[in-house]
PDB file of C-alpha atoms in Angstrom:
ATOM      1  CA  UNK A   1       0.501  -2.173 -17.158  1.00  0.00           C
ATOM      2  CA  UNK A   2       2.108   1.059 -15.608  1.00  0.00           C
ATOM      3  CA  UNK A   3       1.158   1.279 -12.056  1.00  0.00           C
ATOM      4  CA  UNK A   4      -0.199   4.783 -12.807  1.00  0.00           C
ATOM      5  CA  UNK A   5      -2.667   3.482 -15.617  1.00  0.00           C
ATOM      6  CA  UNK A   6      -4.784   1.519 -12.549  1.00  0.00           C
ATOM      7  CA  UNK A   7      -5.696   5.101 -11.257  1.00  0.00           C
ATOM      8  CA  UNK A   8      -7.707   5.364 -15.155  1.00  0.00           C
ATOM      9  CA  UNK A   9     -10.079   2.532 -13.526  1.00  0.00           C
ATOM     10  CA  UNK A  10      -9.663   3.042 -10.086  1.00  0.00           C
ATOM     11  CA  UNK A  11     -10.074   6.052  -7.324  1.00  0.00           C
ATOM     12  CA  UNK A  12      -8.105   4.028  -4.918  1.00  0.00           C
ATOM     13  CA  UNK A  13      -5.661   1.638  -4.566  1.00  0.00           C
ATOM     14  CA  UNK A  14      -5.279  -0.503  -0.951  1.00  0.00           C
ATOM     15  CA  UNK A  15      -2.313  -2.728  -0.452  1.00  0.00           C
ATOM     16  CA  UNK A  16      -2.943  -5.015   2.370  1.00  0.00           C
ATOM     17  CA  UNK A  17      -1.213  -7.903   4.035  1.00  0.00           C
ATOM     18  CA  UNK A  18      -2.286  -9.925   7.234  1.00  0.00           C
ATOM     19  CA  UNK A  19      -0.423 -12.108   9.781  1.00  0.00           C
ATOM     20  CA  UNK A  20      -2.968 -14.499  11.244  1.00  0.00           C
ATOM     21  CA  UNK A  21      -2.663 -17.485  13.923  1.00  0.00           C
ATOM     22  CA  UNK A  22      -2.317 -20.445  11.265  1.00  0.00           C
ATOM     23  CA  UNK A  23      -3.766 -21.241   7.882  1.00  0.00           C
ATOM     24  CA  UNK A  24      -7.308 -22.056   8.291  1.00  0.00           C
ATOM     25  CA  UNK A  25     -10.028 -19.169   7.628  1.00  0.00           C
ATOM     26  CA  UNK A  26     -12.365 -20.561   9.287  1.00  0.00           C
ATOM     27  CA  UNK A  27     -10.508 -21.508  12.370  1.00  0.00           C
ATOM     28  CA  UNK A  28      -7.337 -19.210  13.071  1.00  0.00           C
ATOM     29  CA  UNK A  29      -7.374 -15.131  13.702  1.00  0.00           C
ATOM     30  CA  UNK A  30      -5.856 -12.051  11.698  1.00  0.00           C
ATOM     31  CA  UNK A  31      -3.209 -10.932  14.363  1.00  0.00           C
ATOM     32  CA  UNK A  32      -2.151  -8.280  12.491  1.00  0.00           C
ATOM     33  CA  UNK A  33      -3.307  -6.125   9.956  1.00  0.00           C
ATOM     34  CA  UNK A  34      -1.139  -3.732   7.639  1.00  0.00           C
ATOM     35  CA  UNK A  35      -2.427  -1.593   4.554  1.00  0.00           C
ATOM     36  CA  UNK A  36      -1.269   1.482   2.829  1.00  0.00           C
ATOM     37  CA  UNK A  37      -4.081   3.345   0.687  1.00  0.00           C
ATOM     38  CA  UNK A  38      -2.230   5.218  -2.166  1.00  0.00           C
ATOM     39  CA  UNK A  39      -4.730   7.960  -4.339  1.00  0.00           C
ATOM     40  CA  UNK A  40      -3.890  10.177  -6.977  1.00  0.00           C
ATOM     41  CA  UNK A  41      -2.036  13.679  -5.570  1.00  0.00           C
ATOM     42  CA  UNK A  42      -1.679  16.428  -7.954  1.00  0.00           C
ATOM     43  CA  UNK A  43      -1.514  13.441 -10.916  1.00  0.00           C
ATOM     44  CA  UNK A  44       1.102  11.611  -8.346  1.00  0.00           C
ATOM     45  CA  UNK A  45       0.459   8.144  -6.979  1.00  0.00           C
ATOM     46  CA  UNK A  46       0.507   9.153  -3.335  1.00  0.00           C
ATOM     47  CA  UNK A  47       0.487   7.052   0.116  1.00  0.00           C
ATOM     48  CA  UNK A  48      -2.181   8.809   1.501  1.00  0.00           C
ATOM     49  CA  UNK A  49      -2.706   6.267   4.340  1.00  0.00           C
ATOM     50  CA  UNK A  50      -0.675   3.472   6.639  1.00  0.00           C
ATOM     51  CA  UNK A  51      -2.470   1.137   8.557  1.00  0.00           C
ATOM     52  CA  UNK A  52      -0.731  -1.100  10.841  1.00  0.00           C
ATOM     53  CA  UNK A  53      -2.401  -2.401  13.937  1.00  0.00           C
ATOM     54  CA  UNK A  54      -2.020  -5.507  15.884  1.00  0.00           C
ATOM     55  CA  UNK A  55      -5.523  -7.323  16.587  1.00  0.00           C
ATOM     56  CA  UNK A  56      -6.599  -8.673  19.898  1.00  0.00           C
ATOM     57  CA  UNK A  57      -7.159 -12.513  19.848  1.00  0.00           C
ATOM     58  CA  UNK A  58     -10.996 -13.300  20.597  1.00  0.00           C
ATOM     59  CA  UNK A  59     -11.579 -14.686  23.894  1.00  0.00           C
ATOM     60  CA  UNK A  60      -9.581 -17.928  24.908  1.00  0.00           C
ATOM     61  CA  UNK A  61      -7.587 -17.335  21.934  1.00  0.00           C
ATOM     62  CA  UNK A  62      -3.356 -17.854  22.013  1.00  0.00           C
ATOM     63  CA  UNK A  63      -0.775 -17.296  19.283  1.00  0.00           C
ATOM     64  CA  UNK A  64       0.711 -20.920  18.430  1.00  0.00           C
ATOM     65  CA  UNK A  65       5.027 -20.805  19.661  1.00  0.00           C
ATOM     66  CA  UNK A  66       5.388 -21.310  15.890  1.00  0.00           C
ATOM     67  CA  UNK A  67       3.306 -18.487  14.580  1.00  0.00           C
ATOM     68  CA  UNK A  68       5.237 -16.365  17.300  1.00  0.00           C
ATOM     69  CA  UNK A  69       8.410 -17.650  16.155  1.00  0.00           C
ATOM     70  CA  UNK A  70       7.422 -16.539  12.137  1.00  0.00           C
ATOM     71  CA  UNK A  71       5.665 -13.596  12.722  1.00  0.00           C
ATOM     72  CA  UNK A  72       7.917 -11.734  16.488  1.00  0.00           C
ATOM     73  CA  UNK A  73       3.978 -11.492  17.559  1.00  0.00           C
ATOM     74  CA  UNK A  74       3.152 -13.111  21.027  1.00  0.00           C
ATOM     75  CA  UNK A  75      -0.313 -13.624  22.710  1.00  0.00           C
ATOM     76  CA  UNK A  76       1.109 -11.592  25.189  1.00  0.00           C
ATOM     77  CA  UNK A  77       1.728  -8.517  22.826  1.00  0.00           C
ATOM     78  CA  UNK A  78      -2.152  -8.838  21.458  1.00  0.00           C
ATOM     79  CA  UNK A  79      -3.677  -8.644  25.084  1.00  0.00           C
ATOM     80  CA  UNK A  80      -1.645  -5.466  25.322  1.00  0.00           C
ATOM     81  CA  UNK A  81      -1.131  -3.532  21.874  1.00  0.00           C
ATOM     82  CA  UNK A  82      -4.359  -5.821  20.377  1.00  0.00           C
ATOM     83  CA  UNK A  83      -7.533  -3.193  19.094  1.00  0.00           C
ATOM     84  CA  UNK A  84     -10.768  -5.003  19.173  1.00  0.00           C
ATOM     85  CA  UNK A  85     -11.543  -6.444  16.116  1.00  0.00           C
ATOM     86  CA  UNK A  86     -14.636  -4.555  15.567  1.00  0.00           C
ATOM     87  CA  UNK A  87     -12.526  -1.508  15.636  1.00  0.00           C
ATOM     88  CA  UNK A  88     -10.057  -3.032  12.976  1.00  0.00           C
ATOM     89  CA  UNK A  89     -13.558  -3.751  10.931  1.00  0.00           C
ATOM     90  CA  UNK A  90     -14.477  -0.733  10.969  1.00  0.00           C
ATOM     91  CA  UNK A  91     -10.986   0.953  10.021  1.00  0.00           C
ATOM     92  CA  UNK A  92     -10.890  -1.596   6.984  1.00  0.00           C
ATOM     93  CA  UNK A  93     -14.329  -0.194   6.061  1.00  0.00           C
ATOM     94  CA  UNK A  94     -13.251   3.241   5.681  1.00  0.00           C
ATOM     95  CA  UNK A  95      -9.868   2.166   3.561  1.00  0.00           C
ATOM     96  CA  UNK A  96     -11.819   0.062   1.398  1.00  0.00           C
ATOM     97  CA  UNK A  97     -14.819   2.534   0.400  1.00  0.00           C
ATOM     98  CA  UNK A  98     -15.725   3.572  -2.825  1.00  0.00           C
ATOM     99  CA  UNK A  99     -14.125   2.700  -6.234  1.00  0.00           C
ATOM    100  CA  UNK A 100     -11.166   1.017  -4.288  1.00  0.00           C
ATOM    101  CA  UNK A 101      -9.026  -2.011  -5.683  1.00  0.00           C
ATOM    102  CA  UNK A 102      -7.600  -4.450  -3.249  1.00  0.00           C
ATOM    103  CA  UNK A 103      -4.121  -5.578  -3.541  1.00  0.00           C
ATOM    104  CA  UNK A 104      -2.323  -8.150  -1.518  1.00  0.00           C
ATOM    105  CA  UNK A 105       0.423 -10.555  -2.367  1.00  0.00           C
ATOM    106  CA  UNK A 106      -1.462 -14.118  -1.648  1.00  0.00           C
ATOM    107  CA  UNK A 107      -4.433 -12.108  -1.826  1.00  0.00           C
ATOM    108  CA  UNK A 108      -7.085 -15.501  -1.620  1.00  0.00           C
ATOM    109  CA  UNK A 109      -5.144 -16.437   1.757  1.00  0.00           C
ATOM    110  CA  UNK A 110      -5.602 -12.544   3.054  1.00  0.00           C
ATOM    111  CA  UNK A 111      -8.957 -12.144   1.337  1.00  0.00           C
ATOM    112  CA  UNK A 112     -10.582 -15.553   2.805  1.00  0.00           C
ATOM    113  CA  UNK A 113      -9.458 -14.576   6.526  1.00  0.00           C
ATOM    114  CA  UNK A 114     -10.621 -10.532   6.184  1.00  0.00           C
ATOM    115  CA  UNK A 115     -14.140 -12.406   5.042  1.00  0.00           C
ATOM    116  CA  UNK A 116     -14.543 -14.230   7.605  1.00  0.00           C
ATOM    117  CA  UNK A 117     -13.108 -11.524  10.523  1.00  0.00           C
ATOM    118  CA  UNK A 118     -15.823  -9.109   8.608  1.00  0.00           C
ATOM    119  CA  UNK A 119     -18.577 -12.061   8.831  1.00  0.00           C
ATOM    120  CA  UNK A 120     -17.874 -12.068  12.820  1.00  0.00           C
ATOM    121  CA  UNK A 121     -17.206  -8.825  13.484  1.00  0.00           C
ATOM    122  CA  UNK A 122     -17.748  -6.308  11.168  1.00  0.00           C
ATOM    123  CA  UNK A 123     -19.656  -5.995   7.919  1.00  0.00           C
ATOM    124  CA  UNK A 124     -18.368  -8.234   4.646  1.00  0.00           C
ATOM    125  CA  UNK A 125     -20.515  -6.193   1.968  1.00  0.00           C
ATOM    126  CA  UNK A 126     -17.707  -4.144   1.948  1.00  0.00           C
ATOM    127  CA  UNK A 127     -15.637  -6.553  -0.135  1.00  0.00           C
ATOM    128  CA  UNK A 128     -18.382  -7.080  -2.378  1.00  0.00           C
ATOM    129  CA  UNK A 129     -17.772  -5.911  -5.542  1.00  0.00           C
ATOM    130  CA  UNK A 130     -14.179  -4.868  -5.124  1.00  0.00           C
ATOM    131  CA  UNK A 131     -11.452  -5.912  -7.741  1.00  0.00           C
ATOM    132  CA  UNK A 132      -8.810  -7.666  -5.913  1.00  0.00           C
ATOM    133  CA  UNK A 133      -5.370  -8.387  -7.773  1.00  0.00           C
ATOM    134  CA  UNK A 134      -2.857 -11.058  -6.520  1.00  0.00           C
ATOM    135  CA  UNK A 135       0.181  -9.634  -6.368  1.00  0.00           C
TER     136      UNK A 135
END
């Protein structure tokens, strides 16, 4: 299937990735959310938005040393530069609105974390009815 053919079914594609404090979506947190929005512009798939933000930790949260080693993101980075989770959830809702296909590598992992963050700090209903594609 050609990439462009996805636009016969969807108005927008959102390719996204997360970095987290660990592997348990019910306990660990998203610490970085990155995405690109691709839409047809004059018949050509075009990146219309890029998003890459650190996400502030919950009170008392921290980044384990192994995660800092893997991602380069420290607890201090998140304290200084992390956006509030409610803000990131609003930004995600805006990107995901409409007839949108969600794409991610190991999508189940990222979507599980995303669902739990939205459940606590946003609206998980934005994921309902969205097709998802694991790359």
